[in-house]
Tab-separated table of C-alpha atoms and ligand atoms in Angstrom:
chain	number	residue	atom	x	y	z
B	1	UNK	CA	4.384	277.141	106.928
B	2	UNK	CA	3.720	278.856	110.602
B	3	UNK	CA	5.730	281.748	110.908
B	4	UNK	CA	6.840	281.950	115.211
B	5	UNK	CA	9.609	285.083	116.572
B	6	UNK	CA	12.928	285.033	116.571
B	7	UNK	CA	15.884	287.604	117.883
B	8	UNK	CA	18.482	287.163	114.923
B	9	UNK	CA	21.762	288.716	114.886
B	10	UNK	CA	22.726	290.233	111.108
B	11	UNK	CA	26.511	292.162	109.842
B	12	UNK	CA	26.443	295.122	108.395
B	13	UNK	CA	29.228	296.962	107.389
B	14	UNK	CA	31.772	295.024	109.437
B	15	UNK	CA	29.271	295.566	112.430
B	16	UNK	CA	27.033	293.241	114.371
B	17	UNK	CA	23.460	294.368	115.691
B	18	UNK	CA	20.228	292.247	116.531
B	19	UNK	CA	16.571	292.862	115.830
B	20	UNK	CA	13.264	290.242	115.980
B	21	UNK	CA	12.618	288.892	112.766
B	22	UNK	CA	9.628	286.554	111.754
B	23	UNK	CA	10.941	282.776	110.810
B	24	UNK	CA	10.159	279.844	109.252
B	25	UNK	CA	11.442	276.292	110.895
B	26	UNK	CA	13.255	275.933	107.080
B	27	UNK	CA	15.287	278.884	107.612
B	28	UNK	CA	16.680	277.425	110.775
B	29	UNK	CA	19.330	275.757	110.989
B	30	UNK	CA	19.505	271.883	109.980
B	31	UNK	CA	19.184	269.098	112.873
B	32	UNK	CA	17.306	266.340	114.338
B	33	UNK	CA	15.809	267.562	117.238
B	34	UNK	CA	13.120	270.547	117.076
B	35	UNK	CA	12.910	272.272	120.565
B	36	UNK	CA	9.308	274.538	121.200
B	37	UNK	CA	11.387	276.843	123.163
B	38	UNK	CA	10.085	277.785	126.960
B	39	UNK	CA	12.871	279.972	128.007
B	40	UNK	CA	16.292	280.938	127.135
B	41	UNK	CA	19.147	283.100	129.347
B	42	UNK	CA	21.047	285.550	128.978
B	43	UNK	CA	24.751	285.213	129.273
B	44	UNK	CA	27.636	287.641	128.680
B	45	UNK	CA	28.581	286.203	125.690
B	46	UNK	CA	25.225	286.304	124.178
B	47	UNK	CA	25.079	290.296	124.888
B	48	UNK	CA	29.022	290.651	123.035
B	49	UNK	CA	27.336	289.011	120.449
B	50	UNK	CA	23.951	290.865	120.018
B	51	UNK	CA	25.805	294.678	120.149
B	52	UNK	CA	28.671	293.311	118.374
B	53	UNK	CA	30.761	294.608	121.319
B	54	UNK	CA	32.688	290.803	120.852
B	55	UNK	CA	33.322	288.977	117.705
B	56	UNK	CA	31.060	285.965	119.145
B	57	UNK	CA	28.919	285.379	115.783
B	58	UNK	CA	30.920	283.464	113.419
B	59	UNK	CA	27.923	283.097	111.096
B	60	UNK	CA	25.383	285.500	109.983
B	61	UNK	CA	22.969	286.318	109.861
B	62	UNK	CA	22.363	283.340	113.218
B	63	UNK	CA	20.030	283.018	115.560
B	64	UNK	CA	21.419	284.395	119.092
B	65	UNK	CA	21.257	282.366	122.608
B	66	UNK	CA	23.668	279.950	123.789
B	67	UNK	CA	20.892	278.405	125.904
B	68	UNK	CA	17.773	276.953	125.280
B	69	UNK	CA	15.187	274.871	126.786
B	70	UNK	CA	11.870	273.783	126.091
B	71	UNK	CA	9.891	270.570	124.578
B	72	UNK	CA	10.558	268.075	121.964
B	73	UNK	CA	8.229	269.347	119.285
B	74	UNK	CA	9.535	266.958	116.928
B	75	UNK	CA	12.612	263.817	116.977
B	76	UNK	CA	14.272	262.015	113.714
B	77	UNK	CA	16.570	260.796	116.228
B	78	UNK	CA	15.785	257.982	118.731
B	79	UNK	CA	17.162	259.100	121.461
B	80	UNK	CA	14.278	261.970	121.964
B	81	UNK	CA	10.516	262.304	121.008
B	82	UNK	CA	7.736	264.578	120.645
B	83	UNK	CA	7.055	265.680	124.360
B	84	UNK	CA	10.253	265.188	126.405
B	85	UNK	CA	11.497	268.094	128.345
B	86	UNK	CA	15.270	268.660	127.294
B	87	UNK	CA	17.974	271.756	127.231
B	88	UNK	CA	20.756	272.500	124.978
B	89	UNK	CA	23.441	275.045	126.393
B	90	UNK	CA	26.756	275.769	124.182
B	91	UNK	CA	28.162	273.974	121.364
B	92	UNK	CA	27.473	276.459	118.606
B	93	UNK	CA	24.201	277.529	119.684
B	94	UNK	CA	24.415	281.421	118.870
B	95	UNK	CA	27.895	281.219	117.717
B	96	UNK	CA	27.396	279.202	114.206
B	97	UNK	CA	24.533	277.572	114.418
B	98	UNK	CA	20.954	279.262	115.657
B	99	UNK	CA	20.568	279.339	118.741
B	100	UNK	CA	17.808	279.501	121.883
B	101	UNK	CA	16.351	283.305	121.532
B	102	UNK	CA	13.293	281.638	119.318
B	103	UNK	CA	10.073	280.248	119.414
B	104	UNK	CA	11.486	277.453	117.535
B	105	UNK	CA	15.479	275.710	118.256
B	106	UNK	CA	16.255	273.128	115.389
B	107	UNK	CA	19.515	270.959	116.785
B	108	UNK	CA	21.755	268.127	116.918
B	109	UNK	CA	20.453	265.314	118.614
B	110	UNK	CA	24.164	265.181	120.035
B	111	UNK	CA	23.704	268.694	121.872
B	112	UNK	CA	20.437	267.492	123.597
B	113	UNK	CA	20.797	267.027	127.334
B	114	UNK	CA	17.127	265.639	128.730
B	115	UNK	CA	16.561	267.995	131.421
B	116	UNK	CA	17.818	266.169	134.496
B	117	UNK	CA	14.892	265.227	137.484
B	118	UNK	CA	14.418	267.844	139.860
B	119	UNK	CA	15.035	270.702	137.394
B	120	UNK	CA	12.188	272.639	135.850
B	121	UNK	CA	12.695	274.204	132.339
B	122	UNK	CA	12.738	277.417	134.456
B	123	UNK	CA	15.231	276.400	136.558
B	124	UNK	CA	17.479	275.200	134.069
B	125	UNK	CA	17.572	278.766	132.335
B	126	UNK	CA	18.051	280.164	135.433
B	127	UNK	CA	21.159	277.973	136.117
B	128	UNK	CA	21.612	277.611	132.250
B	129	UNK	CA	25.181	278.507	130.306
B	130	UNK	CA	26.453	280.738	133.622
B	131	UNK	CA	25.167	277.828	136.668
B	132	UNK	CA	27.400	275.150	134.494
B	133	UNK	CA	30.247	277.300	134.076
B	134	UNK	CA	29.975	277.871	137.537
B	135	UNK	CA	29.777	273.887	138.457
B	136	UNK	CA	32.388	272.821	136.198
B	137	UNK	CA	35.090	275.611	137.493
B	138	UNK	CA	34.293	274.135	140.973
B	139	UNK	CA	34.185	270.066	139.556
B	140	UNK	CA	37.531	271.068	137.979
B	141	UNK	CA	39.092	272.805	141.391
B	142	UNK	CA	37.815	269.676	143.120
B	143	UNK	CA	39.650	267.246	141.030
B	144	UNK	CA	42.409	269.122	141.695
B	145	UNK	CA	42.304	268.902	144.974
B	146	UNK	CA	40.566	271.766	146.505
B	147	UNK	CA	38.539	271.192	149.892
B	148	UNK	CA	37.164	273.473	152.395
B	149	UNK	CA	40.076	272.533	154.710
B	150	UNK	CA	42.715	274.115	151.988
B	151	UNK	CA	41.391	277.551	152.716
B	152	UNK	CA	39.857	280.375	151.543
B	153	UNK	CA	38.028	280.330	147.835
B	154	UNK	CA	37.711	283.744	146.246
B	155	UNK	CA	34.825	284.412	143.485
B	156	UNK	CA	35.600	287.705	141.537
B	157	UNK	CA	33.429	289.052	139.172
B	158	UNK	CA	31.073	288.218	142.111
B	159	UNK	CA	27.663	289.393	141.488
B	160	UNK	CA	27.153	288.230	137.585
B	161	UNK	CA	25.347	285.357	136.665
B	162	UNK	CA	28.368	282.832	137.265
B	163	UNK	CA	29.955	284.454	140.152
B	164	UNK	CA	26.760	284.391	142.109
B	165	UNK	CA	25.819	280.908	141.765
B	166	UNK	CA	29.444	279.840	142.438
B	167	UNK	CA	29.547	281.573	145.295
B	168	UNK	CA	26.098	279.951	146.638
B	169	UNK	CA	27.021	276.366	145.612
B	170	UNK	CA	30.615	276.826	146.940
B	171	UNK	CA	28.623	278.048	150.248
B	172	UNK	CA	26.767	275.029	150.336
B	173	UNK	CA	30.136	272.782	150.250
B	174	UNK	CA	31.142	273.934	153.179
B	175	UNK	CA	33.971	276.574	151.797
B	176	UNK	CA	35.170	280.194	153.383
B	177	UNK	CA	34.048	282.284	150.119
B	178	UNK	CA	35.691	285.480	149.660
B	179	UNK	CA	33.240	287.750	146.757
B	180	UNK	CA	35.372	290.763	144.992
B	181	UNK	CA	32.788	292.957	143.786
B	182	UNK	CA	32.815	296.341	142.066
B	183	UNK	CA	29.340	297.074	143.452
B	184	UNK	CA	29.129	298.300	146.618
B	185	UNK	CA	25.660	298.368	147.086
B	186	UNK	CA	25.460	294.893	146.957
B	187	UNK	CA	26.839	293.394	149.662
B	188	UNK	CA	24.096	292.066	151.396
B	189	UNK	CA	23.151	290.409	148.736
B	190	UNK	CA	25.931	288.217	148.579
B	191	UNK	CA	26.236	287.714	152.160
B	192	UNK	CA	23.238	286.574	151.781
B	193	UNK	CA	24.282	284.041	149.212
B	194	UNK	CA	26.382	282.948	151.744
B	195	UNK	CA	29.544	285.028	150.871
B	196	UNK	CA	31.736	285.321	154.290
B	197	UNK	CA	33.820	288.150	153.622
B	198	UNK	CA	33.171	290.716	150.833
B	199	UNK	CA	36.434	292.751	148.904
B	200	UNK	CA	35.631	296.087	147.103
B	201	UNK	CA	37.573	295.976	143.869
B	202	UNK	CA	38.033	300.000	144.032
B	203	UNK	CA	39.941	299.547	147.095
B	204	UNK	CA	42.060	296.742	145.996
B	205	UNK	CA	45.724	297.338	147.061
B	206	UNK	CA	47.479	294.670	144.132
B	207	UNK	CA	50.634	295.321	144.425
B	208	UNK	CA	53.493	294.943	142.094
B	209	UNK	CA	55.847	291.908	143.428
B	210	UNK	CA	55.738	288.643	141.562
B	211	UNK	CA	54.963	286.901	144.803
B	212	UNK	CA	52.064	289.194	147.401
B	213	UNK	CA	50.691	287.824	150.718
B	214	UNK	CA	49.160	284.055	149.703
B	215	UNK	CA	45.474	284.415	151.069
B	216	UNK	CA	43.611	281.729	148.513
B	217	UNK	CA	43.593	278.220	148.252
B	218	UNK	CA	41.097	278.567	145.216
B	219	UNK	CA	39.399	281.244	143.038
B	220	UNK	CA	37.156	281.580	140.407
B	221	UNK	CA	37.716	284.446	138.239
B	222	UNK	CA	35.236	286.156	136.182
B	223	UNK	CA	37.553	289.421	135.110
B	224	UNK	CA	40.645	288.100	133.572
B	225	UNK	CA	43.546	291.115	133.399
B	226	UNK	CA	44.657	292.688	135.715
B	227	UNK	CA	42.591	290.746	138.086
B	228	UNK	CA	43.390	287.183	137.109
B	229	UNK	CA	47.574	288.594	137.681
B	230	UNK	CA	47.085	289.452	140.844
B	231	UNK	CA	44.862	286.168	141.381
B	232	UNK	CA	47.878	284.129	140.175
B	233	UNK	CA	50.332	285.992	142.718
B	234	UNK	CA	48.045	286.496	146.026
B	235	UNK	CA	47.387	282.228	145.617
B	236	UNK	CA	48.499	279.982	148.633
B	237	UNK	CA	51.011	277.055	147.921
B	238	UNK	CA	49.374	274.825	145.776
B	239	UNK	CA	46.296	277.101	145.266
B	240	UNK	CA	44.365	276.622	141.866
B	241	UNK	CA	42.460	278.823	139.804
B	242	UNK	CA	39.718	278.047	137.744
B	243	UNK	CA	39.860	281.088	134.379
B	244	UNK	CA	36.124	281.448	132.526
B	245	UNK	CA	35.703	285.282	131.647
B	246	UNK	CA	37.038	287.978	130.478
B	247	UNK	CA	34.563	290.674	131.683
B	248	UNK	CA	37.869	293.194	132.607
B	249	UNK	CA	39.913	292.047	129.752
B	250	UNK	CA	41.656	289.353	127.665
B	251	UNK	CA	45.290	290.402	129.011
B	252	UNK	CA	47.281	288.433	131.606
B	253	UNK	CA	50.972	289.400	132.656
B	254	UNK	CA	52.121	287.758	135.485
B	255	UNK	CA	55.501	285.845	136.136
B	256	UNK	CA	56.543	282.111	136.651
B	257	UNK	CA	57.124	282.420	139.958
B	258	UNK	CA	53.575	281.380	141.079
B	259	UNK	CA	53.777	278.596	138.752
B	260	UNK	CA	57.106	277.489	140.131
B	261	UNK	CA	57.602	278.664	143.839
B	262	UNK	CA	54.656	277.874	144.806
B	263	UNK	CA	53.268	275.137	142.531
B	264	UNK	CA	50.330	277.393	141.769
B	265	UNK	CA	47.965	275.515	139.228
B	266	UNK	CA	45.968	277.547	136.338
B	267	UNK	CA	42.958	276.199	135.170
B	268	UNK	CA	40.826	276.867	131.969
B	269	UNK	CA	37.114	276.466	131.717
B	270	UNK	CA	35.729	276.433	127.962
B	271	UNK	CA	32.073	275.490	129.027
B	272	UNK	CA	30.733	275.531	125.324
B	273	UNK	CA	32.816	272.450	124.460
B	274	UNK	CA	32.345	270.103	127.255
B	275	UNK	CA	32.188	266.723	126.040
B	276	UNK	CA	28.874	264.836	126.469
B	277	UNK	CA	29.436	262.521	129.051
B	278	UNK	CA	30.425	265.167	131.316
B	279	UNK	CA	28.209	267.879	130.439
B	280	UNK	CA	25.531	264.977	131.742
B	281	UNK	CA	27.443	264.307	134.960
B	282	UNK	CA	27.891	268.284	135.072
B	283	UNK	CA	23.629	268.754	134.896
B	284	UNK	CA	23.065	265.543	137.210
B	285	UNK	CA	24.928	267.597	139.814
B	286	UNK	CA	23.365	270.737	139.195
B	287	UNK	CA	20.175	268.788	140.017
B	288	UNK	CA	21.415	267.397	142.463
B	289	UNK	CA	24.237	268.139	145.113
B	290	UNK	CA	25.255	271.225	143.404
B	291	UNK	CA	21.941	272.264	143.319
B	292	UNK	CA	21.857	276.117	144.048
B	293	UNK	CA	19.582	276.423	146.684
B	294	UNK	CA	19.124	280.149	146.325
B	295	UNK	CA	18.331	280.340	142.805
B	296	UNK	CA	15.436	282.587	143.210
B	297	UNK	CA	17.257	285.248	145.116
B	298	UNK	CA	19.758	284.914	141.676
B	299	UNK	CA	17.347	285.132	138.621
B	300	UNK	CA	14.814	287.242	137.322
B	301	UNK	CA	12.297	286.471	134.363
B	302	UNK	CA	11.720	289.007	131.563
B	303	UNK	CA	9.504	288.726	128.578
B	304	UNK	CA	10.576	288.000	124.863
B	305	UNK	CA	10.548	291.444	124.016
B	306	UNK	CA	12.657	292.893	127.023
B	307	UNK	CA	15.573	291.102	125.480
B	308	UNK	CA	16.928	293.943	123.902
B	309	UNK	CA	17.105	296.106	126.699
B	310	UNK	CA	18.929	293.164	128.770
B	311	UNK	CA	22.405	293.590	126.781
B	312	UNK	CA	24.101	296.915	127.401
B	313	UNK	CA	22.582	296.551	130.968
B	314	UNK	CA	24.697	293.584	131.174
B	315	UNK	CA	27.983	295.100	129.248
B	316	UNK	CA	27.623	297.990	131.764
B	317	UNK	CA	28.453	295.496	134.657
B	318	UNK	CA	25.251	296.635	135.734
B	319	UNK	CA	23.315	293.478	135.940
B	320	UNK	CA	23.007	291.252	139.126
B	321	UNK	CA	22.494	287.337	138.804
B	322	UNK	CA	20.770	285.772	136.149
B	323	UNK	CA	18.395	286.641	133.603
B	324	UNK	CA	15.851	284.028	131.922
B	325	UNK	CA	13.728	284.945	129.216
B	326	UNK	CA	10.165	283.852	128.953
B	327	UNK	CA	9.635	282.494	125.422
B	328	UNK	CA	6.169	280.313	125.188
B	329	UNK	CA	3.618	282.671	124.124
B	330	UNK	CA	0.891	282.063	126.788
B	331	UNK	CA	-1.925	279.452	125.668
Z	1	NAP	N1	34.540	279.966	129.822
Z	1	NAP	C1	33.247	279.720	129.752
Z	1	NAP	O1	32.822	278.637	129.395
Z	1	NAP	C2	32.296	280.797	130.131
Z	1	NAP	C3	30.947	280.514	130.400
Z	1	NAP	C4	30.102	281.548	130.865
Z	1	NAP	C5	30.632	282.828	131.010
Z	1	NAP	N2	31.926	283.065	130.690
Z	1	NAP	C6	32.523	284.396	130.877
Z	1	NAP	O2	32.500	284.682	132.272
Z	1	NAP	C7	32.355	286.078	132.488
Z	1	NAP	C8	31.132	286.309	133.382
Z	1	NAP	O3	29.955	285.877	132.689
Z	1	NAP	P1	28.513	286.176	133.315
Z	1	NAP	O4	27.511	285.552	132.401
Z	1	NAP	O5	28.531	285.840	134.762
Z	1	NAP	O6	28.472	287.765	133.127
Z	1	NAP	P2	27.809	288.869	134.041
Z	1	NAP	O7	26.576	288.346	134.690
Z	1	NAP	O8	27.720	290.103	133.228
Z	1	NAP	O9	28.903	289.062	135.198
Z	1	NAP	C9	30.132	289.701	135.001
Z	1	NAP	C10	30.527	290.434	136.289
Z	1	NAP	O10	31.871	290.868	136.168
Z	1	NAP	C11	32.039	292.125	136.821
Z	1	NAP	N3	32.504	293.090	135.806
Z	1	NAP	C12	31.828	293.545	134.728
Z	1	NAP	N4	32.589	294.403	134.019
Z	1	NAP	C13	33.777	294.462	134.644
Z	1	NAP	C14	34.990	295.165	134.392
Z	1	NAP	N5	35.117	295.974	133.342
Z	1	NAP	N6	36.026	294.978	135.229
Z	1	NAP	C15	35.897	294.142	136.276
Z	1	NAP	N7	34.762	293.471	136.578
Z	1	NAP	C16	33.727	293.621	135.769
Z	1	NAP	C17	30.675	292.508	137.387
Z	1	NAP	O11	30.617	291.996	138.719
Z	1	NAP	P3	30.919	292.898	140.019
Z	1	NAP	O12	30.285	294.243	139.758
Z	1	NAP	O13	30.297	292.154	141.150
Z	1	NAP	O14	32.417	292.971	140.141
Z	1	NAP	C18	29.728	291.711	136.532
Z	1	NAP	O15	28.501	291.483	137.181
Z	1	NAP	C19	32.249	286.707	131.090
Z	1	NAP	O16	33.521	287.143	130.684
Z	1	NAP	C20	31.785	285.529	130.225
Z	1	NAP	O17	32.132	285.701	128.875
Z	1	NAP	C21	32.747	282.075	130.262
């Protein structure tokens, strides 16, 4: 049996850590759908889980990548066959089940999306895990009400992989986006992702009161702590948030008094569990309407064997936009 790479994440001594390991498809694990992997991303999550700076893996040693997508290599379910292009994002991809930094993804046929028209495989790494969080948060606002006539949308967290493409699709609707940003260097470049105002979060005056100025009609918040507080108490009557990360911390302490004098509405975004149907809807927009127009100013491709390197980068805050990994050997 063909031996093909694979980044696998192993415990020892209480302690998480990755390294590239030579596979078998057996040792993968079981499902109907084997995926000849073209590229993967990398998301936050996958980087807590590779350093074991986040207890992500709940099964070792696994496979790590939330995101995969490639071509059918080979189908015992109906619904796909040798050849079609598909992607698989979430579920337990990287988590409990292996996951999209291989050669080689062995799946559910349930966790198979066929890669929507309009989308390369390149494109849908580069959107991947991070562009659906992004377009779900902003679905989610938008069934709850939230148009560019409410007000102002702010995007913290705002140049990581979600934050950016939130910020361009947001953009493209037609909304006033504010970006909070801890990098000051990078302004232009979300200006240029059509950002209209730009907050430094070192000069942040929060405040204290359970009630500050309202400014937002929406956010989208990256950071959780501290951040996602003062989110919850700077929001306009009726504003809504939409919480996905935790890159500042898993804390919140704020009061009622958002939630009661001014009907503020608090969101949660678990992209990993979406049910099919709208995970589908989700990726038909993406291709779609949603469609970030920018995506190349966003993501960057790195080889297999890069990935590594890509992780503490990305713990450090470092990182701007996406990362996709090339995985197809050449030939
Ligand atoms: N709920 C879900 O389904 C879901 C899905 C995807 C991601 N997430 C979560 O969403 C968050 C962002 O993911 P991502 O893939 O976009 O990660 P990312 O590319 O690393 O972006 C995170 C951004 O947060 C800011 N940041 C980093 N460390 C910080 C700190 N200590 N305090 C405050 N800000 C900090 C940085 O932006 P600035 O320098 O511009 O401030 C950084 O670029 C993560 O917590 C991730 O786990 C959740």
């Amino acid at each position: 049996m063909s031996l093909f790479r694979a980044y696998r994440i192993f415990e020892l001594d209480g302690k998480s850590s990755g390294r590239f390991v030579d596979l078998t498809l057996d040792e993968l694990d079981p499902g109907e759908v084997v995926i000849q992997t073209h590229y993967s991303g990398v998301n936050y999550k996958d980087a807590l889980a590779a350093t074991g700076a986040g207890k992500v893996v709940r099964r070792f040693p696994c496979v790590g990548g939330v995101d995969v997508a490639g071509v059918v290599a080979d189908s015992r379910d109906a619904r796909f066959k040798a050849g079609d292009e598909v992607l698989v994002t979430g579920y337990g991809m990287g988590v409990d089940h292996d996951g999209g930094f291989a050669e080689f993804a062995r799946v559910p046929a349930d966790w198979v999306v066929p890669l929507p028209q309009g989308l390369s495989l390149y494109e849908a790494m580069a959107i991947g895990t991070a562009g659906f969080t992004a377009a779900l948060s902003i679905h989610r606002l938008e069934q709850n009400e939230l148009s560019p006539q409410q007000g102002k949308v702010i995007v913290t967290g705002a140049t990581g992989g979600v934050a950016s493409l939130a910020i361009q699709m947001l953009a493209q609707r037609g909304y006033h986006v504010v970006a909070l940003t801890g990098k000051d260097h990078e302004h232009g470049y979300l200006k240029s992702l059509g950002a209209s105002e730009i907050l430094s979060r070192g000069e942040l005056a929060m405040g204290t009161r359970p009630l500050e100025k309202a400014q937002w009609a929406g956010a989208l918040d990256a950071i959780g702590g501290d951040t996602l507080a003062w989110l919850t108490r700077t929001m306009q009557q009726h504003g809504v948030i939409a919480s996905f990360g935790n890159a500042g911390g898993i804390e919140l302490h704020t009061t009622v008094m958002p939630f009661i004098l001014r009907g503020v509405r608090l969101i949660g975004i678990d992209s990993a569990a979406t049910a099919m149907p709208l995970r589908r809807l989700i990726w038909q927009r993406l291709a779609t309407g949603l469609r970030p127009k920018l995506l190349e100013k966003v993501a960057h491709l790195e080889p297999f064997a890069a990935l590594p390197q890509v992780f503490p980068s990305m713990l450090q805050g470092k990182l701007c936009g996406r990362t996709v990994v090339g995985i197809k050997p050449p030939g």
